[in-house]
mmCIF file of C-alpha atoms in Angstrom:
data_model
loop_
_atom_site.group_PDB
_atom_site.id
_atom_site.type_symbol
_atom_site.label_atom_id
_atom_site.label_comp_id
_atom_site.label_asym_id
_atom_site.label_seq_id
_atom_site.Cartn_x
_atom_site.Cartn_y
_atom_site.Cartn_z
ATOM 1 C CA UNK A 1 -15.258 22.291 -16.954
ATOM 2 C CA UNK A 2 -14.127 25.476 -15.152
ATOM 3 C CA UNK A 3 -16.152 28.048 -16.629
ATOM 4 C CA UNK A 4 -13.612 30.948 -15.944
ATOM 5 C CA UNK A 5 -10.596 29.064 -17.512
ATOM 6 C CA UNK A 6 -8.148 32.008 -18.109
ATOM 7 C CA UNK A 7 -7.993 32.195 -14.026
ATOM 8 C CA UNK A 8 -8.198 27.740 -13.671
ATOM 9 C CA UNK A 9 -5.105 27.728 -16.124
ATOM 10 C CA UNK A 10 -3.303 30.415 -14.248
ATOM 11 C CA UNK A 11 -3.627 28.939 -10.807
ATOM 12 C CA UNK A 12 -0.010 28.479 -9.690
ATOM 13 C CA UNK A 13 -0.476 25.592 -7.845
ATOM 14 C CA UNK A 14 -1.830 21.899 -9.021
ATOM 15 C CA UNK A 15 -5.354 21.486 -8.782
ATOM 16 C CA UNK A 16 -7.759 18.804 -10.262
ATOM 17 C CA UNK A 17 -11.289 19.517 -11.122
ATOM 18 C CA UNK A 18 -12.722 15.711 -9.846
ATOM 19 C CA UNK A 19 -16.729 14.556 -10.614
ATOM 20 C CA UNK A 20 -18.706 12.696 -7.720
ATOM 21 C CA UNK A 21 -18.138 9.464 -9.804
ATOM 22 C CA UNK A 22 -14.194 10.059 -8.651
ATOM 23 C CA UNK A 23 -13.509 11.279 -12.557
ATOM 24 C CA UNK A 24 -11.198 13.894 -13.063
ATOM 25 C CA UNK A 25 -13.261 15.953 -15.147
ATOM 26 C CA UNK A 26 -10.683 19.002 -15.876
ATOM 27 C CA UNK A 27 -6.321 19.517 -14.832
ATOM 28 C CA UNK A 28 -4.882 23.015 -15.015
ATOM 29 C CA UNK A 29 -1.002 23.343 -16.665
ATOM 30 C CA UNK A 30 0.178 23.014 -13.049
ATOM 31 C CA UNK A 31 -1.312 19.849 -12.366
ATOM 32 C CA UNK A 32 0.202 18.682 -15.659
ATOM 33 C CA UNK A 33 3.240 19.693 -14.962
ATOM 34 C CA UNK A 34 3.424 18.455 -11.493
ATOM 35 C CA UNK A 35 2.501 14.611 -12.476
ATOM 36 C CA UNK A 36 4.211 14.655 -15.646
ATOM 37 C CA UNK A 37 0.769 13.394 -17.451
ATOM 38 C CA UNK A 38 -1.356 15.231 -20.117
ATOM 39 C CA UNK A 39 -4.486 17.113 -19.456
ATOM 40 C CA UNK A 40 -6.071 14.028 -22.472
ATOM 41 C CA UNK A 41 -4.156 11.216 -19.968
ATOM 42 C CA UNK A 42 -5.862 12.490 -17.062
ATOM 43 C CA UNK A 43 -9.516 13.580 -18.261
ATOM 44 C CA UNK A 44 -11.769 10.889 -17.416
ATOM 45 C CA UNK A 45 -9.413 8.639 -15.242
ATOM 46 C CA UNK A 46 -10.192 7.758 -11.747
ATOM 47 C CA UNK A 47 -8.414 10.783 -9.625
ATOM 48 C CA UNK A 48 -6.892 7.539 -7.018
ATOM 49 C CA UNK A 49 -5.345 5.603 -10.211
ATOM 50 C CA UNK A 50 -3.170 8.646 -11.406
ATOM 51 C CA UNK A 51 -2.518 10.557 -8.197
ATOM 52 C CA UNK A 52 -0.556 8.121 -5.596
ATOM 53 C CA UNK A 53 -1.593 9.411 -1.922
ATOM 54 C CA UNK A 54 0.504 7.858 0.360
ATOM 55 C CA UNK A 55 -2.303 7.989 3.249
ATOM 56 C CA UNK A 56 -6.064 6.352 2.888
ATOM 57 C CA UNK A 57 -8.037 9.338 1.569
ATOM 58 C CA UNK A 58 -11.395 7.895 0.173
ATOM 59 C CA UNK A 59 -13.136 8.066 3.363
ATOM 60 C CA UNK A 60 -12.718 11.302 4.371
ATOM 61 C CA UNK A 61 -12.927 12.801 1.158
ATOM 62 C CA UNK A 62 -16.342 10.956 0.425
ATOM 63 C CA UNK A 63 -17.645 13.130 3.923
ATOM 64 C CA UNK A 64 -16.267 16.148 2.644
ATOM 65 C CA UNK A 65 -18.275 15.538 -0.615
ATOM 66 C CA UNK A 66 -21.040 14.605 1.638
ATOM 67 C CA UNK A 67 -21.698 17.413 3.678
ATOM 68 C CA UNK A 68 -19.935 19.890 1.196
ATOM 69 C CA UNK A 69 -17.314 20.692 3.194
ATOM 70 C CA UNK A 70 -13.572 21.476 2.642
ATOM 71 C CA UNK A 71 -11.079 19.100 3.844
ATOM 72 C CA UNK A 72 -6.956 19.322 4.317
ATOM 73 C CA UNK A 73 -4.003 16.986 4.713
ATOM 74 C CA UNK A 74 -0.812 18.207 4.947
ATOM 75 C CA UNK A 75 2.629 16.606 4.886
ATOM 76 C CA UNK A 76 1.932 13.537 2.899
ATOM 77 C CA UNK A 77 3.618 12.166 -0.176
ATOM 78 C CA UNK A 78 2.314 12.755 -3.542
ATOM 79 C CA UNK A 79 3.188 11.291 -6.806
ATOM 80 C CA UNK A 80 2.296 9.683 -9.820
ATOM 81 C CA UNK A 81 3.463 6.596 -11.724
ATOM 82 C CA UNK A 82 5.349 9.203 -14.163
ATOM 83 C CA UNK A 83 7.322 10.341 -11.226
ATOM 84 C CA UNK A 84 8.243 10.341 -8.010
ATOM 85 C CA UNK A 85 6.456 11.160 -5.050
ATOM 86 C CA UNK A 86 6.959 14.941 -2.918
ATOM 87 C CA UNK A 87 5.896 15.910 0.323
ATOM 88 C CA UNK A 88 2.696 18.076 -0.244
ATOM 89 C CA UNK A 89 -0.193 19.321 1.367
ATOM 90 C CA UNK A 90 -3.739 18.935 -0.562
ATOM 91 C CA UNK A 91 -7.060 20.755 -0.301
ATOM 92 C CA UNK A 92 -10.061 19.468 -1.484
ATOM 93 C CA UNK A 93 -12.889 22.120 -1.447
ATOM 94 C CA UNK A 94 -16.951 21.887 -3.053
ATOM 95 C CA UNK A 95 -17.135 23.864 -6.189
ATOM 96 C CA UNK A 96 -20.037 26.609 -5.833
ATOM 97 C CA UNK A 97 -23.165 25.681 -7.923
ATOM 98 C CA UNK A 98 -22.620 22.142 -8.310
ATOM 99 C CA UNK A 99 -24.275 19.047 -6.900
ATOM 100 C CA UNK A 100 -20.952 17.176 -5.906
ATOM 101 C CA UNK A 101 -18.077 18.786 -8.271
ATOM 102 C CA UNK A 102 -14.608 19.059 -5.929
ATOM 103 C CA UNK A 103 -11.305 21.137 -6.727
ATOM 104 C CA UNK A 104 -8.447 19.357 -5.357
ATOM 105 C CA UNK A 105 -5.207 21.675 -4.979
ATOM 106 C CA UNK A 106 -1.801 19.809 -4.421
ATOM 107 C CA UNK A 107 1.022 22.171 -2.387
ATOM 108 C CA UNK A 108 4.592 20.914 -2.825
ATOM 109 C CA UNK A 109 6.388 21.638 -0.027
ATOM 110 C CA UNK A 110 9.476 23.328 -1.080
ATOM 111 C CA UNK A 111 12.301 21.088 -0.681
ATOM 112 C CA UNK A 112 14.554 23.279 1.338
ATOM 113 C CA UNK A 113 12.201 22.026 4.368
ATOM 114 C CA UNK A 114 13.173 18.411 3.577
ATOM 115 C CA UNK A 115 16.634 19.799 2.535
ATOM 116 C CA UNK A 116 17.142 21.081 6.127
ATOM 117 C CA UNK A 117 16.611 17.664 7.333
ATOM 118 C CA UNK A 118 19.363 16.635 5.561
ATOM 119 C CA UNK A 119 21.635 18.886 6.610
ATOM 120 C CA UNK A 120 20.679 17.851 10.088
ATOM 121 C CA UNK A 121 21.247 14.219 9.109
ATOM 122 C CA UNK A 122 24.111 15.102 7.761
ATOM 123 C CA UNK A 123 25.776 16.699 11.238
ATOM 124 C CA UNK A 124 24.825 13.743 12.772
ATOM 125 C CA UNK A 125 26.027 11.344 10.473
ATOM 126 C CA UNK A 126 29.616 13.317 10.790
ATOM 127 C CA UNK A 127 29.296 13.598 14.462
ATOM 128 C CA UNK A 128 28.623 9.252 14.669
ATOM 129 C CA UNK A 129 31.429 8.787 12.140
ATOM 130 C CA UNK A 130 34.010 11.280 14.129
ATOM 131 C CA UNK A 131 33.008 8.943 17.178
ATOM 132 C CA UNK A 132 33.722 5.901 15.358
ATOM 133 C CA UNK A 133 36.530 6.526 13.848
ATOM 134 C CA UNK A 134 37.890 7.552 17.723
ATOM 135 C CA UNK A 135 36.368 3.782 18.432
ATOM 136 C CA UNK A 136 37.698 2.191 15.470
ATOM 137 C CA UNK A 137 41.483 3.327 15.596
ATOM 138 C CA UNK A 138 41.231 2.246 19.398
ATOM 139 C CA UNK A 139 39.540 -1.319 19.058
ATOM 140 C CA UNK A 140 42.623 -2.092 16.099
ATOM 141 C CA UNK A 141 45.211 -2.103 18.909
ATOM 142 C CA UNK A 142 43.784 -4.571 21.260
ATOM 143 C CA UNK A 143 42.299 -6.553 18.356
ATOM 144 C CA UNK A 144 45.876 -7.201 17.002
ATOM 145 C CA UNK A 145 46.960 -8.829 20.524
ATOM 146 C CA UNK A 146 43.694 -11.294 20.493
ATOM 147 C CA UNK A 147 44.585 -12.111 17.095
ATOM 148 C CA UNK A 148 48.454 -12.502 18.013
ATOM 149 C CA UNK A 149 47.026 -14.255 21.388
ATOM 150 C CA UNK A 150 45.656 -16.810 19.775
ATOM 151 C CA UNK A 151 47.976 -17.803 16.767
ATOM 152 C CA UNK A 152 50.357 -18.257 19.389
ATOM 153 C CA UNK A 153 47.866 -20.580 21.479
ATOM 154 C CA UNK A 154 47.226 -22.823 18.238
ATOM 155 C CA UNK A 155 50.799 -23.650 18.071
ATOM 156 C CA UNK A 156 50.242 -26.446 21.214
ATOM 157 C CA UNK A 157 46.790 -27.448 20.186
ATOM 158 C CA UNK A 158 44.724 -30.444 18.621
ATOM 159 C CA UNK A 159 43.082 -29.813 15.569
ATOM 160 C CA UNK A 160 39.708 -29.592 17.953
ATOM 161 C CA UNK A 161 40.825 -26.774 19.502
ATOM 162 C CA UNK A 162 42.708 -25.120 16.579
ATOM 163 C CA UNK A 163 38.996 -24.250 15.285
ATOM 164 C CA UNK A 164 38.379 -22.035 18.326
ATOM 165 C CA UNK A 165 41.346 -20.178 17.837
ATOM 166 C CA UNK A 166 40.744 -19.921 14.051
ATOM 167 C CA UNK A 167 37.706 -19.200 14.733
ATOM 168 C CA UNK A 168 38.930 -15.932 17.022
ATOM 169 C CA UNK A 169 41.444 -14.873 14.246
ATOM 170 C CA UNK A 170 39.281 -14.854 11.395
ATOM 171 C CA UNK A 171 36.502 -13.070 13.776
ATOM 172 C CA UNK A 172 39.007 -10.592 14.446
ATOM 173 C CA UNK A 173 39.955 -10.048 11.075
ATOM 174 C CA UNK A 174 36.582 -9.102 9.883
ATOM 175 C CA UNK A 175 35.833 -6.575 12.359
ATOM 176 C CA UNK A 176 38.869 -4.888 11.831
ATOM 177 C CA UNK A 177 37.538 -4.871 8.195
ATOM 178 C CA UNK A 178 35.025 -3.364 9.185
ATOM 179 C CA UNK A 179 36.763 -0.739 11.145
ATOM 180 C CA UNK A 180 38.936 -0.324 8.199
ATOM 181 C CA UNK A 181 35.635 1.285 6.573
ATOM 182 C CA UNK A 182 34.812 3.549 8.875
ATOM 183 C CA UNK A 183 38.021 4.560 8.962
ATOM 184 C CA UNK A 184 37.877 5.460 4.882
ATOM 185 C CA UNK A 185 34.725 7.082 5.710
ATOM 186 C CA UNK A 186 36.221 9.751 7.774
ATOM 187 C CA UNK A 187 39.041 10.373 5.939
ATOM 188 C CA UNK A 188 37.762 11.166 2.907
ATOM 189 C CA UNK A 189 39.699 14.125 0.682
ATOM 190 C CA UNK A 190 37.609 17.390 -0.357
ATOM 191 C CA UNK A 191 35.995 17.330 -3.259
ATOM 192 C CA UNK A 192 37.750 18.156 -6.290
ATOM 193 C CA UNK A 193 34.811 20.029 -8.255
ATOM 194 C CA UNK A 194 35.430 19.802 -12.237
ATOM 195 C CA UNK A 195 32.868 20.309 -14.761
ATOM 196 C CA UNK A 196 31.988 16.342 -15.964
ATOM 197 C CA UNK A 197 29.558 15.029 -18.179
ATOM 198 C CA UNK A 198 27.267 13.046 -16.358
ATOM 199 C CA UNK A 199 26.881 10.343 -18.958
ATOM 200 C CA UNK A 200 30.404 9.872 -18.688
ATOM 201 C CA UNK A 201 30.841 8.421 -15.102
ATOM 202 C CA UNK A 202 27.055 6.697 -15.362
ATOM 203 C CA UNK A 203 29.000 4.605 -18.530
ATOM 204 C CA UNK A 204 31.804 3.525 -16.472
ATOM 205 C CA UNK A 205 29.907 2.884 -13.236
ATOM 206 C CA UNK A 206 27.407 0.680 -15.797
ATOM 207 C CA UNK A 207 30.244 -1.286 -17.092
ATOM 208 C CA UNK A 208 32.363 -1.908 -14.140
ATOM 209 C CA UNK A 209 29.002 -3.177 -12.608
ATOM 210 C CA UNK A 210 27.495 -5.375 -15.552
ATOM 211 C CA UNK A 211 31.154 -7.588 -15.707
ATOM 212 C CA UNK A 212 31.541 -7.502 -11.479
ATOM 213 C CA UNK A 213 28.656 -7.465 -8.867
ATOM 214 C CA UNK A 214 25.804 -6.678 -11.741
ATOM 215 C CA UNK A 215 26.245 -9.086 -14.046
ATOM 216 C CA UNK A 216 22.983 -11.116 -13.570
ATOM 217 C CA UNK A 217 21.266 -7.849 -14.234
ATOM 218 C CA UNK A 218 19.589 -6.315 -17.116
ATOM 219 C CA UNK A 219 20.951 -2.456 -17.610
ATOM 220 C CA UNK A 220 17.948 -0.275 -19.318
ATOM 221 C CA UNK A 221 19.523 3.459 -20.347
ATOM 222 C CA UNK A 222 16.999 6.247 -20.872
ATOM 223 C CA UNK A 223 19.181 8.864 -21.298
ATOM 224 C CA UNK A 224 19.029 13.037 -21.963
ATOM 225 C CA UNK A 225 21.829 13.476 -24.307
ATOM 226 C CA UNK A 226 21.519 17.069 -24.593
ATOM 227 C CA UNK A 227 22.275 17.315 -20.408
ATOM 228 C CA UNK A 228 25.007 19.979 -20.069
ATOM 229 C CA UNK A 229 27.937 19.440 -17.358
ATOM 230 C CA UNK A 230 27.835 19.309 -13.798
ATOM 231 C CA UNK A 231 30.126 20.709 -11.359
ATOM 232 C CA UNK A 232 31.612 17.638 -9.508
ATOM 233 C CA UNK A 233 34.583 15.536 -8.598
ATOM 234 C CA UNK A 234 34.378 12.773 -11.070
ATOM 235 C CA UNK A 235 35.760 10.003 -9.427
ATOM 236 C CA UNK A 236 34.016 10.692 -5.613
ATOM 237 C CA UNK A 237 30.291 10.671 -8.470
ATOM 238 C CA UNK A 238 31.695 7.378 -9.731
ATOM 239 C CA UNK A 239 31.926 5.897 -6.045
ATOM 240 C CA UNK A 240 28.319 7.431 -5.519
ATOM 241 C CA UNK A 241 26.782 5.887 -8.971
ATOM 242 C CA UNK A 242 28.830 2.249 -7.985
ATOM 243 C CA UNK A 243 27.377 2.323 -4.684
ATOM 244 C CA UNK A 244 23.951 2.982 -6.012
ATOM 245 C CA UNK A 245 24.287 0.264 -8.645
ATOM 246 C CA UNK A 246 25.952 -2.417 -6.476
ATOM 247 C CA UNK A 247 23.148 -1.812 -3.904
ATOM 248 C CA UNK A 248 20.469 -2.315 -6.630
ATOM 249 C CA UNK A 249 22.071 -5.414 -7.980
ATOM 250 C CA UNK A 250 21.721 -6.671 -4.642
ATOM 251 C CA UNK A 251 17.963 -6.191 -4.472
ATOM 252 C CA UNK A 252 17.622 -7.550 -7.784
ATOM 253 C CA UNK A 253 17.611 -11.451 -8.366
ATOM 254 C CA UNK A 254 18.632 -13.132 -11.681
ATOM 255 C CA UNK A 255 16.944 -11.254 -14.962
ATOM 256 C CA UNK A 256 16.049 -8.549 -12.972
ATOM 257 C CA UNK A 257 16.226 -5.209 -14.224
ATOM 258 C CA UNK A 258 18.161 -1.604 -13.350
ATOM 259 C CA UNK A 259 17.142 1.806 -15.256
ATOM 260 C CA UNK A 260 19.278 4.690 -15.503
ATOM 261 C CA UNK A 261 17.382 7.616 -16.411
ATOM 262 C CA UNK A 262 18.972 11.508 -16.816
ATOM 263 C CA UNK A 263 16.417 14.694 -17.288
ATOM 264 C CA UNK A 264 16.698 18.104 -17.450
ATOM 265 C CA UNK A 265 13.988 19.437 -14.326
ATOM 266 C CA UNK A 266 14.214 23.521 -13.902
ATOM 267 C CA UNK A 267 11.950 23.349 -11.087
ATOM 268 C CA UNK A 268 13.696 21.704 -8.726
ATOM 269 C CA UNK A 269 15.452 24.884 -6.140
ATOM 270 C CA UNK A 270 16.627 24.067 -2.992
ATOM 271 C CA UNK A 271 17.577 26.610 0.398
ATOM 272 C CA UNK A 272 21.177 26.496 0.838
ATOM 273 C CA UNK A 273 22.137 26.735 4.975
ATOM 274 C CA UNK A 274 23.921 29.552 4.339
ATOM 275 C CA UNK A 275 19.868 31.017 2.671
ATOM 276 C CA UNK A 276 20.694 31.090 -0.316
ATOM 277 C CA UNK A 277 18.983 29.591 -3.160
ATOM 278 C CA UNK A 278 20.357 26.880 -5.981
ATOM 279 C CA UNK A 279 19.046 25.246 -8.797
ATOM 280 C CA UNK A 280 19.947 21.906 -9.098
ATOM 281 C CA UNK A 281 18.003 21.025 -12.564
ATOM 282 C CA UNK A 282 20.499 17.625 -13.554
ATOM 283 C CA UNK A 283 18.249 14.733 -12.761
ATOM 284 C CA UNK A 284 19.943 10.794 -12.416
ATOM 285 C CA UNK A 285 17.648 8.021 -11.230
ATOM 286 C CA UNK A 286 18.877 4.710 -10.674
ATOM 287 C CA UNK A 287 15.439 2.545 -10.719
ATOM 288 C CA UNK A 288 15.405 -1.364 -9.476
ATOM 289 C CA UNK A 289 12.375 -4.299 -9.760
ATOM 290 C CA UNK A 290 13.539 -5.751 -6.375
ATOM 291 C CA UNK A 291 11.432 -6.430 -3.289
ATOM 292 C CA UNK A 292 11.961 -2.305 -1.648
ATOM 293 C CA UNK A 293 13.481 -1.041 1.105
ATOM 294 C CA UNK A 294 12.196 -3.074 4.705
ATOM 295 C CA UNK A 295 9.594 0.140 5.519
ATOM 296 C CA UNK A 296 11.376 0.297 9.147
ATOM 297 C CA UNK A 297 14.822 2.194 7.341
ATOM 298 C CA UNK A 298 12.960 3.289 4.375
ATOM 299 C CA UNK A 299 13.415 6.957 6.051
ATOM 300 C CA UNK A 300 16.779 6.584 7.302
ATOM 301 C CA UNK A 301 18.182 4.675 4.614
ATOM 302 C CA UNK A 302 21.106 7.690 4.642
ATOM 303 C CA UNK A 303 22.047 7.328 8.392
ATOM 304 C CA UNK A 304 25.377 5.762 8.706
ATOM 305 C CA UNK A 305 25.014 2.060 10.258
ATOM 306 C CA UNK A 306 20.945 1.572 8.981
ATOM 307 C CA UNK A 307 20.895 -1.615 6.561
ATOM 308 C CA UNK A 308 18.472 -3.846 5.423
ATOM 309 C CA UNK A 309 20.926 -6.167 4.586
ATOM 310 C CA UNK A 310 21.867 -9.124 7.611
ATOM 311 C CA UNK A 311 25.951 -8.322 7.671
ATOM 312 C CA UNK A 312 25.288 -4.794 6.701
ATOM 313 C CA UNK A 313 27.744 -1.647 7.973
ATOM 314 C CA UNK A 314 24.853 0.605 6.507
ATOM 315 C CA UNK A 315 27.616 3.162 5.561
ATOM 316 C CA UNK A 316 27.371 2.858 1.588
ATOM 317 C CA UNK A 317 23.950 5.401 1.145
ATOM 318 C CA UNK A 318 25.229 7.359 4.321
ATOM 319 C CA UNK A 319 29.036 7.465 2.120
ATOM 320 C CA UNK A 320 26.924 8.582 -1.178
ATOM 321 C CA UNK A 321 24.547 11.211 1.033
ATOM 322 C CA UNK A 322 27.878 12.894 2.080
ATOM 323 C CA UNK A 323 29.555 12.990 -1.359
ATOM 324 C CA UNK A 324 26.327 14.145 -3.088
ATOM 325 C CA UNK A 325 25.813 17.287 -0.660
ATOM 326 C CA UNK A 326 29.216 18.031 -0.543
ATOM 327 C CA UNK A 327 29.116 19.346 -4.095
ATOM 328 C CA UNK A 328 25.763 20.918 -3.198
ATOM 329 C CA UNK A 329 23.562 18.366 -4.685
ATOM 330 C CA UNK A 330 20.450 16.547 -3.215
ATOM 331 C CA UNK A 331 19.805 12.577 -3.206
ATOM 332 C CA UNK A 332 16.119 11.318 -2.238
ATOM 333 C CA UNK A 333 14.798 7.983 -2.553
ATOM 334 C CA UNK A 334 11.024 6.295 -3.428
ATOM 335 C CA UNK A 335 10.555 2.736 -2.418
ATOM 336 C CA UNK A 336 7.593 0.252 -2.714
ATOM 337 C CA UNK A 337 7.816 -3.131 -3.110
ATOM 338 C CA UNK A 338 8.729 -4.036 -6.858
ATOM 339 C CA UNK A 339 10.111 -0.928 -7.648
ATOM 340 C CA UNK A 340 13.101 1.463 -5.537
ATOM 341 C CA UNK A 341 14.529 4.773 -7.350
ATOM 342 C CA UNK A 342 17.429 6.717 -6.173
ATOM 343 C CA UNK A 343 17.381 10.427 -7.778
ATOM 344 C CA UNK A 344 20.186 12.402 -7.430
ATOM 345 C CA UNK A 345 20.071 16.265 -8.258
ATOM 346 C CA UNK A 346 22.903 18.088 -9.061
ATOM 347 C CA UNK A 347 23.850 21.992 -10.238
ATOM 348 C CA UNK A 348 24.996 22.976 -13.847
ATOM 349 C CA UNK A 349 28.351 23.821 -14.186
ATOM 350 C CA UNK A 350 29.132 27.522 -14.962
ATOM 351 C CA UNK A 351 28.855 28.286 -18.773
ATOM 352 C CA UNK A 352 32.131 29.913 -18.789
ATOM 353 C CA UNK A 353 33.341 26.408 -17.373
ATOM 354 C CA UNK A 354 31.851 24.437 -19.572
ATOM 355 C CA UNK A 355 34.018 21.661 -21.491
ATOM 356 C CA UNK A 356 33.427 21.259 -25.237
ATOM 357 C CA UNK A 357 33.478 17.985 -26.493
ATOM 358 C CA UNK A 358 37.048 16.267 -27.183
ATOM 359 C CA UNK A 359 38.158 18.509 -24.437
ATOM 360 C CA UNK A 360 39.506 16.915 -21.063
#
């Protein structure tokens, strides 16, 4: 144990007290807090079994242990199986006056960092759409004639060669499908921002999806009922929550099972463009069992035209990144094989805004 524990318990960053067996031997609120486990949960556990470093640490930190030395890795994700991973830094560093005692301190990185990302992944998702949609309404023209071209040619045809021509006409039919999307894409209206219960939309999204696409899936709800409102346009969050569920139900096979999960998280503040801050506290998860995201897309999963699927258009997460952040919220995803969560964060609608229940 820390022997000065007024000044361990009012560290403001996480940090683990770990014993040379790998034990952690003490946590500090922070650290509680941060992996959403008890200070009992985590006394006496192996520190590698409740804190998920995504990067092979034993080595090194064994060394640092060794020869009493500090050691730092920075920008690497950190989680726990209580919650999902953040991009952190972490210190390990000996603990004066004992054999082979180590304080490990965990740095979140604050999320505007990762949020500016997103903004630039954002411009340049608009900027591929705008030159799409150019490509899209020009390609319909010509596509038209070939498909014109060769009903006409199947008129004086055998059946043999009616299949080629078919073959062209439903060919040219699908890509201008698929140019039909992208089209949508662009021209989607502005937000219409409304206070709206989140449990609300997450109902009908569930139910549309567990009589259509969902059906051979299992729908778990762990719900907050005492979430207040979010400001959003309620039918643009339906499209996102669909899109998240269909996608899911997808990855899932037969008997498989999707989680919905809402919580309240204060911590969560995020650097506007403009430098501003904003607290986006309304958590929604949407968890699957399938196999994961392929690990080549797992970070651009929200670029328009990235899929893991074979037939793809990989513009379903980059549609639901752009509705998300244009009511100022934040969408992040965690993927390992076996287990995928989406978590959308969103603001709290204004109290004076606020809809009472019964109201619409």
């Amino acid at each position: 144990m820390i022997n000065d524990q007024n000044l361990w318990n009012s560290l403001p960053v996480p940090a683990l007290l770990l014993g040379g067996d790998d034990t952690i031997l003490d946590s500090n609120p922070a650290a509680e807090s941060f992996l959403n486990l008890s200070s009992k949960a985590l006394t006496g556990a192996n520190v590698w079994e409740k804190v998920m470093i995504d990067a092979p640490m034993e080595e090194a930190f064994e060394r640092a242990r060794k020869y009493k030395t500090s050691l730092f890795v920075n920008d690497i994700d950190v989680g726990s199986g209580e919650r999902p991973p953040m991009q952190c830094n972490i210190q390990f560093s000996p603990l004066q006056g004992t054999e082979d005692q180590m304080v490990m301190m965990i740095s979140p990185r604050e999320i505007a960092s990762r949020m500016t990302i997103n903004t630039s992944s954002g411009k340049a998702a608009k900027s591929a759409i705008g030159m799409a949609e150019m490509l899209a309404h020009e390609i319909k023209n010509p596509l038209a004639g070939i498909t014109g071209a060769a009903q006409l040619l199947s008129m004086n045809l055998n059946s043999e060669d009616q299949e080629m021509t078919d073959l062209i006409v439903d060919e040219c039919r699908r890509i201008v499908k698929l140019l039909e999307q992208v089209e949508q894409f662009g021209n989607l209206r502005p937000p219409v921002a409304k206070p709206v219960n989140i449990h609300d939309i997450l109902d009908r999204a569930r139910q549309s999806a567990s009589i259509g696409f969902g059906a051979h899936m299992m729908f778990v709800e762990d719900y907050d009922p005492s979430l207040p409102q979010t400001m959003a346009d309620a039918d643009q969050l339906l499209q996102v929550f669909l899109n998240l569920l269909k996608n899911a139900s997808e990855a899932g096979s037969m008997g498989g099972t999707i989680r919905l999960r809402t919580f309240y998280d204060p911590s969560l503040r995020v650097r506007r463009p403009d430098g501003t801050h904003a607290r986006l506290p309304l958590q929604i998860e949407v968890i699957d069992d399938g196999p994961g995201l392929p690990p080549e897309i797992a970070a651009d999963v929200f670029e328009p035209f990235v899929s893991g699927r074979e037939n793809g258009t990989g513009l379903g997460l980059a549609l639901v990144s752009k509705l998300i952040a244009d009511v100022g919220g934040w969408i992040s995803v965690d993927s390992v094989p076996g287990r995928t969560l989406f978590r959308i964060s969103l603001p709290l609608a204004p109290k004076d805004l606020q809809l009472t229940d019964g109201e619409i």
